[in-house]
Amino acid sequence: ELAVVFQDIQECPGPLGALTELNAVVKEKFRQLRGRILELEQMAREQDKESEKQALLQEVENHKKQMLSNQAAWRKANLACKIAIDNSEKDQLLQGRDSLRQRKTTKESLAESASNITESLMSISRMMSQQVQQSEETVQTLANSSRTILEANEEFKSMSGTIQLGRKLITKYNRRELTDKLLIFLALALFLATVLYILKKRLFPFL
């Protein structure tokens, strides 16, 4: 869908107002695309399984790369369209008019065209600057996401180690508790046997 719009931009015959309307459509589509990518990234972070999380994050990365590629294609299409419009205006200015009036009109038109070209180049420069800034923000977002994932992974490893250590301690404690109970039972049995033996010797010495 974006490729069709880019083709329309590149082939736009003018005027600049028509190009502006087409760019407004593209900006809206990019806004929607960024929103969907953010939703997918949030969904990935909420996954419990690490494999599913990594798969979704990889898909997010692919979408972001595709978006950057589309933005580059958008800039190229705008540049090509503006150059074509400027060339068309120049050709129109060079077409048939008479003598002095034609030269005067041509000079004024050329001055206006030069001004328009300057404004167009400044507009392109601003747009490219904005795109570079957005790309930097995207890269920063990816770096932050990667750092968050690494920190979560380290915390998970730490928690796993703690849980395993606790499990070993509980198992050891249960074994020791069983051993203590067995020793107490044997000691009690020995004590009772000793008491019975003494009572037997005292009360029934003839046995």
JSON list of C-alpha atoms in Angstrom, two decimals:
[
{"chain": "A", "resi": 1, "resn": "GLU", "atom": "CA", "xyz": [0.00, 0.00, 0.00]},
{"chain": "A", "resi": 2, "resn": "LEU", "atom": "CA", "xyz": [2.84, 2.40, 0.82]},
{"chain": "A", "resi": 3, "resn": "ALA", "atom": "CA", "xyz": [4.62, 1.45, -2.38]},
{"chain": "A", "resi": 4, "resn": "VAL", "atom": "CA", "xyz": [1.58, 2.64, -4.37]},
{"chain": "A", "resi": 5, "resn": "VAL", "atom": "CA", "xyz": [1.54, 5.96, -2.54]},
{"chain": "A", "resi": 6, "resn": "PHE", "atom": "CA", "xyz": [5.30, 6.37, -3.07]},
{"chain": "A", "resi": 7, "resn": "GLN", "atom": "CA", "xyz": [4.74, 5.79, -6.79]},
{"chain": "A", "resi": 8, "resn": "ASP", "atom": "CA", "xyz": [2.00, 8.43, -6.78]},
{"chain": "A", "resi": 9, "resn": "ILE", "atom": "CA", "xyz": [4.34, 10.88, -5.05]},
{"chain": "A", "resi": 10, "resn": "GLN", "atom": "CA", "xyz": [7.15, 10.24, -7.50]},
{"chain": "A", "resi": 11, "resn": "GLU", "atom": "CA", "xyz": [4.83, 10.71, -10.48]},
{"chain": "A", "resi": 12, "resn": "CYS", "atom": "CA", "xyz": [2.92, 13.68, -9.03]},
{"chain": "A", "resi": 13, "resn": "PRO", "atom": "CA", "xyz": [2.81, 16.41, -11.73]},
{"chain": "A", "resi": 14, "resn": "GLY", "atom": "CA", "xyz": [2.19, 19.15, -9.18]},
{"chain": "A", "resi": 15, "resn": "PRO", "atom": "CA", "xyz": [1.40, 21.55, -7.81]},
{"chain": "A", "resi": 16, "resn": "LEU", "atom": "CA", "xyz": [3.14, 21.39, -4.45]},
{"chain": "A", "resi": 17, "resn": "GLY", "atom": "CA", "xyz": [-0.25, 21.37, -2.70]},
{"chain": "A", "resi": 18, "resn": "ALA", "atom": "CA", "xyz": [-1.05, 17.98, -4.26]},
{"chain": "A", "resi": 19, "resn": "LEU", "atom": "CA", "xyz": [2.31, 16.66, -3.09]},
{"chain": "A", "resi": 20, "resn": "THR", "atom": "CA", "xyz": [1.61, 17.95, 0.41]},
{"chain": "A", "resi": 21, "resn": "GLU", "atom": "CA", "xyz": [-1.69, 16.06, 0.51]},
{"chain": "A", "resi": 22, "resn": "LEU", "atom": "CA", "xyz": [0.00, 12.83, -0.56]},
{"chain": "A", "resi": 23, "resn": "ASN", "atom": "CA", "xyz": [2.68, 13.31, 2.12]},
{"chain": "A", "resi": 24, "resn": "ALA", "atom": "CA", "xyz": [-0.04, 13.83, 4.73]},
{"chain": "A", "resi": 25, "resn": "VAL", "atom": "CA", "xyz": [-1.47, 10.42, 3.80]},
{"chain": "A", "resi": 26, "resn": "VAL", "atom": "CA", "xyz": [1.98, 8.82, 4.15]},
{"chain": "A", "resi": 27, "resn": "LYS", "atom": "CA", "xyz": [2.59, 10.49, 7.53]},
{"chain": "A", "resi": 28, "resn": "GLU", "atom": "CA", "xyz": [-0.71, 9.10, 8.84]},
{"chain": "A", "resi": 29, "resn": "LYS", "atom": "CA", "xyz": [0.15, 5.60, 7.65]},
{"chain": "A", "resi": 30, "resn": "PHE", "atom": "CA", "xyz": [3.56, 5.80, 9.31]},
{"chain": "A", "resi": 31, "resn": "ARG", "atom": "CA", "xyz": [1.90, 6.98, 12.53]},
{"chain": "A", "resi": 32, "resn": "GLN", "atom": "CA", "xyz": [-0.45, 3.98, 12.45]},
{"chain": "A", "resi": 33, "resn": "LEU", "atom": "CA", "xyz": [2.45, 1.65, 11.67]},
{"chain": "A", "resi": 34, "resn": "ARG", "atom": "CA", "xyz": [4.50, 2.92, 14.60]},
{"chain": "A", "resi": 35, "resn": "GLY", "atom": "CA", "xyz": [1.50, 2.42, 16.87]},
{"chain": "A", "resi": 36, "resn": "ARG", "atom": "CA", "xyz": [1.09, -1.18, 15.76]},
{"chain": "A", "resi": 37, "resn": "ILE", "atom": "CA", "xyz": [4.82, -1.86, 16.21]},
{"chain": "A", "resi": 38, "resn": "LEU", "atom": "CA", "xyz": [4.67, -0.49, 19.75]},
{"chain": "A", "resi": 39, "resn": "GLU", "atom": "CA", "xyz": [1.64, -2.68, 20.51]},
{"chain": "A", "resi": 40, "resn": "LEU", "atom": "CA", "xyz": [3.48, -5.74, 19.19]},
{"chain": "A", "resi": 41, "resn": "GLU", "atom": "CA", "xyz": [6.55, -4.87, 21.26]},
{"chain": "A", "resi": 42, "resn": "GLN", "atom": "CA", "xyz": [4.43, -4.52, 24.40]},
{"chain": "A", "resi": 43, "resn": "MET", "atom": "CA", "xyz": [2.79, -7.86, 23.66]},
{"chain": "A", "resi": 44, "resn": "ALA", "atom": "CA", "xyz": [6.24, -9.44, 23.33]},
{"chain": "A", "resi": 45, "resn": "ARG", "atom": "CA", "xyz": [7.34, -8.13, 26.72]},
{"chain": "A", "resi": 46, "resn": "GLU", "atom": "CA", "xyz": [4.26, -9.64, 28.35]},
{"chain": "A", "resi": 47, "resn": "GLN", "atom": "CA", "xyz": [5.00, -13.17, 27.09]},
{"chain": "A", "resi": 48, "resn": "ASP", "atom": "CA", "xyz": [5.91, -15.74, 29.74]},
{"chain": "A", "resi": 49, "resn": "LYS", "atom": "CA", "xyz": [7.84, -18.09, 27.48]},
{"chain": "A", "resi": 50, "resn": "GLU", "atom": "CA", "xyz": [11.26, -16.78, 26.50]},
{"chain": "A", "resi": 51, "resn": "SER", "atom": "CA", "xyz": [11.08, -18.40, 23.06]},
{"chain": "A", "resi": 52, "resn": "GLU", "atom": "CA", "xyz": [7.79, -16.71, 22.22]},
{"chain": "A", "resi": 53, "resn": "LYS", "atom": "CA", "xyz": [9.08, -13.39, 23.55]},
{"chain": "A", "resi": 54, "resn": "GLN", "atom": "CA", "xyz": [12.23, -13.58, 21.42]},
{"chain": "A", "resi": 55, "resn": "ALA", "atom": "CA", "xyz": [10.21, -14.54, 18.32]},
{"chain": "A", "resi": 56, "resn": "LEU", "atom": "CA", "xyz": [7.91, -11.53, 18.74]},
{"chain": "A", "resi": 57, "resn": "LEU", "atom": "CA", "xyz": [10.83, -9.21, 19.42]},
{"chain": "A", "resi": 58, "resn": "GLN", "atom": "CA", "xyz": [12.50, -10.43, 16.24]},
{"chain": "A", "resi": 59, "resn": "GLU", "atom": "CA", "xyz": [9.29, -9.68, 14.35]},
{"chain": "A", "resi": 60, "resn": "VAL", "atom": "CA", "xyz": [9.24, -6.19, 15.88]},
{"chain": "A", "resi": 61, "resn": "GLU", "atom": "CA", "xyz": [12.84, -5.68, 14.74]},
{"chain": "A", "resi": 62, "resn": "ASN", "atom": "CA", "xyz": [11.94, -6.73, 11.19]},
{"chain": "A", "resi": 63, "resn": "HIS", "atom": "CA", "xyz": [8.98, -4.32, 11.11]},
{"chain": "A", "resi": 64, "resn": "LYS", "atom": "CA", "xyz": [11.16, -1.46, 12.33]},
{"chain": "A", "resi": 65, "resn": "LYS", "atom": "CA", "xyz": [13.76, -2.17, 9.66]},
{"chain": "A", "resi": 66, "resn": "GLN", "atom": "CA", "xyz": [11.02, -2.28, 7.01]},
{"chain": "A", "resi": 67, "resn": "MET", "atom": "CA", "xyz": [9.65, 1.03, 8.29]},
{"chain": "A", "resi": 68, "resn": "LEU", "atom": "CA", "xyz": [13.09, 2.65, 8.04]},
{"chain": "A", "resi": 69, "resn": "SER", "atom": "CA", "xyz": [13.41, 1.31, 4.49]},
{"chain": "A", "resi": 70, "resn": "ASN", "atom": "CA", "xyz": [9.99, 2.73, 3.62]},
{"chain": "A", "resi": 71, "resn": "GLN", "atom": "CA", "xyz": [10.95, 6.10, 5.06]},
{"chain": "A", "resi": 72, "resn": "ALA", "atom": "CA", "xyz": [14.07, 6.16, 2.89]},
{"chain": "A", "resi": 73, "resn": "ALA", "atom": "CA", "xyz": [11.94, 5.32, -0.17]},
{"chain": "A", "resi": 74, "resn": "TRP", "atom": "CA", "xyz": [9.52, 8.09, 0.82]},
{"chain": "A", "resi": 75, "resn": "ARG", "atom": "CA", "xyz": [12.33, 10.65, 0.94]},
{"chain": "A", "resi": 76, "resn": "LYS", "atom": "CA", "xyz": [13.62, 9.55, -2.46]},
{"chain": "A", "resi": 77, "resn": "ALA", "atom": "CA", "xyz": [10.14, 9.78, -3.99]},
{"chain": "A", "resi": 78, "resn": "ASN", "atom": "CA", "xyz": [9.68, 13.31, -2.58]},
{"chain": "A", "resi": 79, "resn": "LEU", "atom": "CA", "xyz": [13.04, 14.43, -3.89]},
{"chain": "A", "resi": 80, "resn": "ALA", "atom": "CA", "xyz": [12.30, 13.03, -7.35]},
{"chain": "A", "resi": 81, "resn": "CYS", "atom": "CA", "xyz": [8.86, 14.66, -7.41]},
{"chain": "A", "resi": 82, "resn": "LYS", "atom": "CA", "xyz": [10.15, 18.08, -6.33]},
{"chain": "A", "resi": 83, "resn": "ILE", "atom": "CA", "xyz": [12.89, 17.98, -8.95]},
{"chain": "A", "resi": 84, "resn": "ALA", "atom": "CA", "xyz": [10.32, 17.01, -11.63]},
{"chain": "A", "resi": 85, "resn": "ILE", "atom": "CA", "xyz": [7.98, 19.84, -10.57]},
{"chain": "A", "resi": 86, "resn": "ASP", "atom": "CA", "xyz": [10.82, 22.33, -10.59]},
{"chain": "A", "resi": 87, "resn": "ASN", "atom": "CA", "xyz": [11.94, 21.20, -14.03]},
{"chain": "A", "resi": 88, "resn": "SER", "atom": "CA", "xyz": [8.36, 21.45, -15.29]},
{"chain": "A", "resi": 89, "resn": "GLU", "atom": "CA", "xyz": [8.07, 24.99, -13.99]},
{"chain": "A", "resi": 90, "resn": "LYS", "atom": "CA", "xyz": [11.35, 25.88, -15.65]},
{"chain": "A", "resi": 91, "resn": "ASP", "atom": "CA", "xyz": [10.13, 24.45, -18.96]},
{"chain": "A", "resi": 92, "resn": "GLN", "atom": "CA", "xyz": [6.93, 26.44, -18.71]},
{"chain": "A", "resi": 93, "resn": "LEU", "atom": "CA", "xyz": [8.89, 29.57, -18.01]},
{"chain": "A", "resi": 94, "resn": "LEU", "atom": "CA", "xyz": [11.03, 28.98, -21.09]},
{"chain": "A", "resi": 95, "resn": "GLN", "atom": "CA", "xyz": [8.04, 28.60, -23.43]},
{"chain": "A", "resi": 96, "resn": "GLY", "atom": "CA", "xyz": [6.80, 31.16, -25.94]},
{"chain": "A", "resi": 97, "resn": "ARG", "atom": "CA", "xyz": [6.38, 34.78, -24.88]},
{"chain": "A", "resi": 98, "resn": "ASP", "atom": "CA", "xyz": [7.29, 37.92, -26.81]},
{"chain": "A", "resi": 99, "resn": "SER", "atom": "CA", "xyz": [10.34, 40.14, -26.50]},
{"chain": "A", "resi": 100, "resn": "LEU", "atom": "CA", "xyz": [10.74, 42.43, -23.49]},
{"chain": "A", "resi": 101, "resn": "ARG", "atom": "CA", "xyz": [7.54, 41.41, -21.74]},
{"chain": "A", "resi": 102, "resn": "GLN", "atom": "CA", "xyz": [8.53, 37.77, -22.13]},
{"chain": "A", "resi": 103, "resn": "ARG", "atom": "CA", "xyz": [12.03, 38.45, -20.73]},
{"chain": "A", "resi": 104, "resn": "LYS", "atom": "CA", "xyz": [10.65, 40.47, -17.82]},
{"chain": "A", "resi": 105, "resn": "THR", "atom": "CA", "xyz": [8.05, 37.85, -16.99]},
{"chain": "A", "resi": 106, "resn": "THR", "atom": "CA", "xyz": [10.66, 35.12, -17.30]},
{"chain": "A", "resi": 107, "resn": "LYS", "atom": "CA", "xyz": [13.01, 36.89, -14.90]},
{"chain": "A", "resi": 108, "resn": "GLU", "atom": "CA", "xyz": [10.27, 37.33, -12.32]},
{"chain": "A", "resi": 109, "resn": "SER", "atom": "CA", "xyz": [9.14, 33.75, -12.75]},
{"chain": "A", "resi": 110, "resn": "LEU", "atom": "CA", "xyz": [12.70, 32.49, -12.52]},
{"chain": "A", "resi": 111, "resn": "ALA", "atom": "CA", "xyz": [13.18, 34.48, -9.32]},
{"chain": "A", "resi": 112, "resn": "GLU", "atom": "CA", "xyz": [9.97, 33.02, -7.91]},
{"chain": "A", "resi": 113, "resn": "SER", "atom": "CA", "xyz": [10.95, 29.57, -9.11]},
{"chain": "A", "resi": 114, "resn": "ALA", "atom": "CA", "xyz": [14.38, 29.95, -7.53]},
{"chain": "A", "resi": 115, "resn": "SER", "atom": "CA", "xyz": [12.70, 30.97, -4.30]},
{"chain": "A", "resi": 116, "resn": "ASN", "atom": "CA", "xyz": [10.36, 27.99, -4.53]},
{"chain": "A", "resi": 117, "resn": "ILE", "atom": "CA", "xyz": [13.30, 25.70, -5.24]},
{"chain": "A", "resi": 118, "resn": "THR", "atom": "CA", "xyz": [15.13, 27.10, -2.22]},
{"chain": "A", "resi": 119, "resn": "GLU", "atom": "CA", "xyz": [12.08, 26.61, -0.03]},
{"chain": "A", "resi": 120, "resn": "SER", "atom": "CA", "xyz": [11.64, 23.10, -1.41]},
{"chain": "A", "resi": 121, "resn": "LEU", "atom": "CA", "xyz": [15.26, 22.22, -0.69]},
{"chain": "A", "resi": 122, "resn": "MET", "atom": "CA", "xyz": [14.92, 23.64, 2.82]},
{"chain": "A", "resi": 123, "resn": "SER", "atom": "CA", "xyz": [11.73, 21.64, 3.29]},
{"chain": "A", "resi": 124, "resn": "ILE", "atom": "CA", "xyz": [13.47, 18.48, 2.10]},
{"chain": "A", "resi": 125, "resn": "SER", "atom": "CA", "xyz": [16.39, 19.22, 4.42]},
{"chain": "A", "resi": 126, "resn": "ARG", "atom": "CA", "xyz": [14.04, 19.66, 7.38]},
{"chain": "A", "resi": 127, "resn": "MET", "atom": "CA", "xyz": [12.16, 16.47, 6.50]},
{"chain": "A", "resi": 128, "resn": "MET", "atom": "CA", "xyz": [15.40, 14.49, 6.20]},
{"chain": "A", "resi": 129, "resn": "SER", "atom": "CA", "xyz": [16.57, 15.93, 9.53]},
{"chain": "A", "resi": 130, "resn": "GLN", "atom": "CA", "xyz": [13.30, 14.80, 11.14]},
{"chain": "A", "resi": 131, "resn": "GLN", "atom": "CA", "xyz": [13.67, 11.35, 9.64]},
{"chain": "A", "resi": 132, "resn": "VAL", "atom": "CA", "xyz": [17.24, 11.08, 10.93]},
{"chain": "A", "resi": 133, "resn": "GLN", "atom": "CA", "xyz": [16.03, 12.10, 14.38]},
{"chain": "A", "resi": 134, "resn": "GLN", "atom": "CA", "xyz": [13.25, 9.51, 14.24]},
{"chain": "A", "resi": 135, "resn": "SER", "atom": "CA", "xyz": [15.79, 6.88, 13.18]},
{"chain": "A", "resi": 136, "resn": "GLU", "atom": "CA", "xyz": [18.00, 7.81, 16.12]},
{"chain": "A", "resi": 137, "resn": "GLU", "atom": "CA", "xyz": [15.03, 7.56, 18.46]},
{"chain": "A", "resi": 138, "resn": "THR", "atom": "CA", "xyz": [14.17, 4.16, 16.99]},
{"chain": "A", "resi": 139, "resn": "VAL", "atom": "CA", "xyz": [17.74, 2.94, 17.51]},
{"chain": "A", "resi": 140, "resn": "GLN", "atom": "CA", "xyz": [17.67, 4.28, 21.09]},
{"chain": "A", "resi": 141, "resn": "THR", "atom": "CA", "xyz": [14.38, 2.49, 21.71]},
{"chain": "A", "resi": 142, "resn": "LEU", "atom": "CA", "xyz": [15.85, -0.76, 20.40]},
{"chain": "A", "resi": 143, "resn": "ALA", "atom": "CA", "xyz": [18.92, -0.31, 22.62]},
{"chain": "A", "resi": 144, "resn": "ASN", "atom": "CA", "xyz": [16.73, 0.31, 25.68]},
{"chain": "A", "resi": 145, "resn": "SER", "atom": "CA", "xyz": [14.59, -2.73, 24.85]},
{"chain": "A", "resi": 146, "resn": "SER", "atom": "CA", "xyz": [17.70, -4.89, 24.49]},
{"chain": "A", "resi": 147, "resn": "ARG", "atom": "CA", "xyz": [19.08, -3.64, 27.81]},
{"chain": "A", "resi": 148, "resn": "THR", "atom": "CA", "xyz": [15.76, -4.31, 29.54]},
{"chain": "A", "resi": 149, "resn": "ILE", "atom": "CA", "xyz": [15.67, -7.86, 28.16]},
{"chain": "A", "resi": 150, "resn": "LEU", "atom": "CA", "xyz": [19.25, -8.51, 29.32]},
{"chain": "A", "resi": 151, "resn": "GLU", "atom": "CA", "xyz": [18.49, -7.17, 32.81]},
{"chain": "A", "resi": 152, "resn": "ALA", "atom": "CA", "xyz": [15.35, -9.29, 33.05]},
{"chain": "A", "resi": 153, "resn": "ASN", "atom": "CA", "xyz": [17.33, -12.33, 31.92]},
{"chain": "A", "resi": 154, "resn": "GLU", "atom": "CA", "xyz": [19.98, -11.71, 34.61]},
{"chain": "A", "resi": 155, "resn": "GLU", "atom": "CA", "xyz": [17.27, -11.33, 37.26]},
{"chain": "A", "resi": 156, "resn": "PHE", "atom": "CA", "xyz": [15.65, -14.56, 36.07]},
{"chain": "A", "resi": 157, "resn": "LYS", "atom": "CA", "xyz": [18.98, -16.40, 36.33]},
{"chain": "A", "resi": 158, "resn": "SER", "atom": "CA", "xyz": [19.54, -14.98, 39.83]},
{"chain": "A", "resi": 159, "resn": "MET", "atom": "CA", "xyz": [16.03, -16.01, 40.95]},
{"chain": "A", "resi": 160, "resn": "SER", "atom": "CA", "xyz": [16.51, -19.50, 39.50]},
{"chain": "A", "resi": 161, "resn": "GLY", "atom": "CA", "xyz": [19.77, -19.91, 41.45]},
{"chain": "A", "resi": 162, "resn": "THR", "atom": "CA", "xyz": [18.11, -18.74, 44.66]},
{"chain": "A", "resi": 163, "resn": "ILE", "atom": "CA", "xyz": [15.17, -21.10, 44.16]},
{"chain": "A", "resi": 164, "resn": "GLN", "atom": "CA", "xyz": [17.48, -24.07, 43.54]},
{"chain": "A", "resi": 165, "resn": "LEU", "atom": "CA", "xyz": [19.54, -23.23, 46.64]},
{"chain": "A", "resi": 166, "resn": "GLY", "atom": "CA", "xyz": [16.37, -22.97, 48.73]},
{"chain": "A", "resi": 167, "resn": "ARG", "atom": "CA", "xyz": [15.15, -26.30, 47.38]},
{"chain": "A", "resi": 168, "resn": "LYS", "atom": "CA", "xyz": [18.45, -27.96, 48.32]},
{"chain": "A", "resi": 169, "resn": "LEU", "atom": "CA", "xyz": [18.33, -26.47, 51.84]},
{"chain": "A", "resi": 170, "resn": "ILE", "atom": "CA", "xyz": [14.73, -27.61, 52.35]},
{"chain": "A", "resi": 171, "resn": "THR", "atom": "CA", "xyz": [15.63, -31.12, 51.17]},
{"chain": "A", "resi": 172, "resn": "LYS", "atom": "CA", "xyz": [18.65, -31.20, 53.48]},
{"chain": "A", "resi": 173, "resn": "TYR", "atom": "CA", "xyz": [16.56, -29.92, 56.38]},
{"chain": "A", "resi": 174, "resn": "ASN", "atom": "CA", "xyz": [13.89, -32.59, 55.80]},
{"chain": "A", "resi": 175, "resn": "ARG", "atom": "CA", "xyz": [16.56, -35.31, 55.78]},
{"chain": "A", "resi": 176, "resn": "ARG", "atom": "CA", "xyz": [18.12, -33.98, 58.97]},
{"chain": "A", "resi": 177, "resn": "GLU", "atom": "CA", "xyz": [14.70, -33.76, 60.62]},
{"chain": "A", "resi": 178, "resn": "LEU", "atom": "CA", "xyz": [14.01, -37.41, 59.74]},
{"chain": "A", "resi": 179, "resn": "THR", "atom": "CA", "xyz": [17.42, -38.44, 61.11]},
{"chain": "A", "resi": 180, "resn": "ASP", "atom": "CA", "xyz": [16.82, -36.50, 64.36]},
{"chain": "A", "resi": 181, "resn": "LYS", "atom": "CA", "xyz": [13.43, -38.15, 64.82]},
{"chain": "A", "resi": 182, "resn": "LEU", "atom": "CA", "xyz": [14.98, -41.60, 64.29]},
{"chain": "A", "resi": 183, "resn": "LEU", "atom": "CA", "xyz": [17.76, -40.90, 66.82]},
{"chain": "A", "resi": 184, "resn": "ILE", "atom": "CA", "xyz": [15.24, -39.63, 69.39]},
{"chain": "A", "resi": 185, "resn": "PHE", "atom": "CA", "xyz": [13.12, -42.75, 68.87]},
{"chain": "A", "resi": 186, "resn": "LEU", "atom": "CA", "xyz": [16.16, -45.03, 69.33]},
{"chain": "A", "resi": 187, "resn": "ALA", "atom": "CA", "xyz": [17.26, -43.11, 72.44]},
{"chain": "A", "resi": 188, "resn": "LEU", "atom": "CA", "xyz": [13.77, -43.34, 73.91]},
{"chain": "A", "resi": 189, "resn": "ALA", "atom": "CA", "xyz": [13.60, -47.05, 73.13]},
{"chain": "A", "resi": 190, "resn": "LEU", "atom": "CA", "xyz": [17.00, -47.56, 74.78]},
{"chain": "A", "resi": 191, "resn": "PHE", "atom": "CA", "xyz": [15.89, -45.55, 77.82]},
{"chain": "A", "resi": 192, "resn": "LEU", "atom": "CA", "xyz": [12.68, -47.57, 78.18]},
{"chain": "A", "resi": 193, "resn": "ALA", "atom": "CA", "xyz": [14.57, -50.82, 77.76]},
{"chain": "A", "resi": 194, "resn": "THR", "atom": "CA", "xyz": [17.03, -49.72, 80.48]},
{"chain": "A", "resi": 195, "resn": "VAL", "atom": "CA", "xyz": [14.21, -48.75, 82.85]},
{"chain": "A", "resi": 196, "resn": "LEU", "atom": "CA", "xyz": [12.44, -52.07, 82.27]},
{"chain": "A", "resi": 197, "resn": "TYR", "atom": "CA", "xyz": [15.68, -53.95, 82.86]},
{"chain": "A", "resi": 198, "resn": "ILE", "atom": "CA", "xyz": [16.31, -52.14, 86.16]},
{"chain": "A", "resi": 199, "resn": "LEU", "atom": "CA", "xyz": [12.74, -52.67, 87.32]},
{"chain": "A", "resi": 200, "resn": "LYS", "atom": "CA", "xyz": [12.99, -56.34, 86.46]},
{"chain": "A", "resi": 201, "resn": "LYS", "atom": "CA", "xyz": [16.20, -56.75, 88.47]},
{"chain": "A", "resi": 202, "resn": "ARG", "atom": "CA", "xyz": [14.78, -54.88, 91.45]},
{"chain": "A", "resi": 203, "resn": "LEU", "atom": "CA", "xyz": [11.31, -56.37, 91.54]},
{"chain": "A", "resi": 204, "resn": "PHE", "atom": "CA", "xyz": [11.95, -59.85, 90.20]},
{"chain": "A", "resi": 205, "resn": "PRO", "atom": "CA", "xyz": [15.53, -60.72, 90.99]},
{"chain": "A", "resi": 206, "resn": "PHE", "atom": "CA", "xyz": [14.76, -64.42, 90.80]},
{"chain": "A", "resi": 207, "resn": "LEU", "atom": "CA", "xyz": [13.78, -64.17, 87.11]}
]
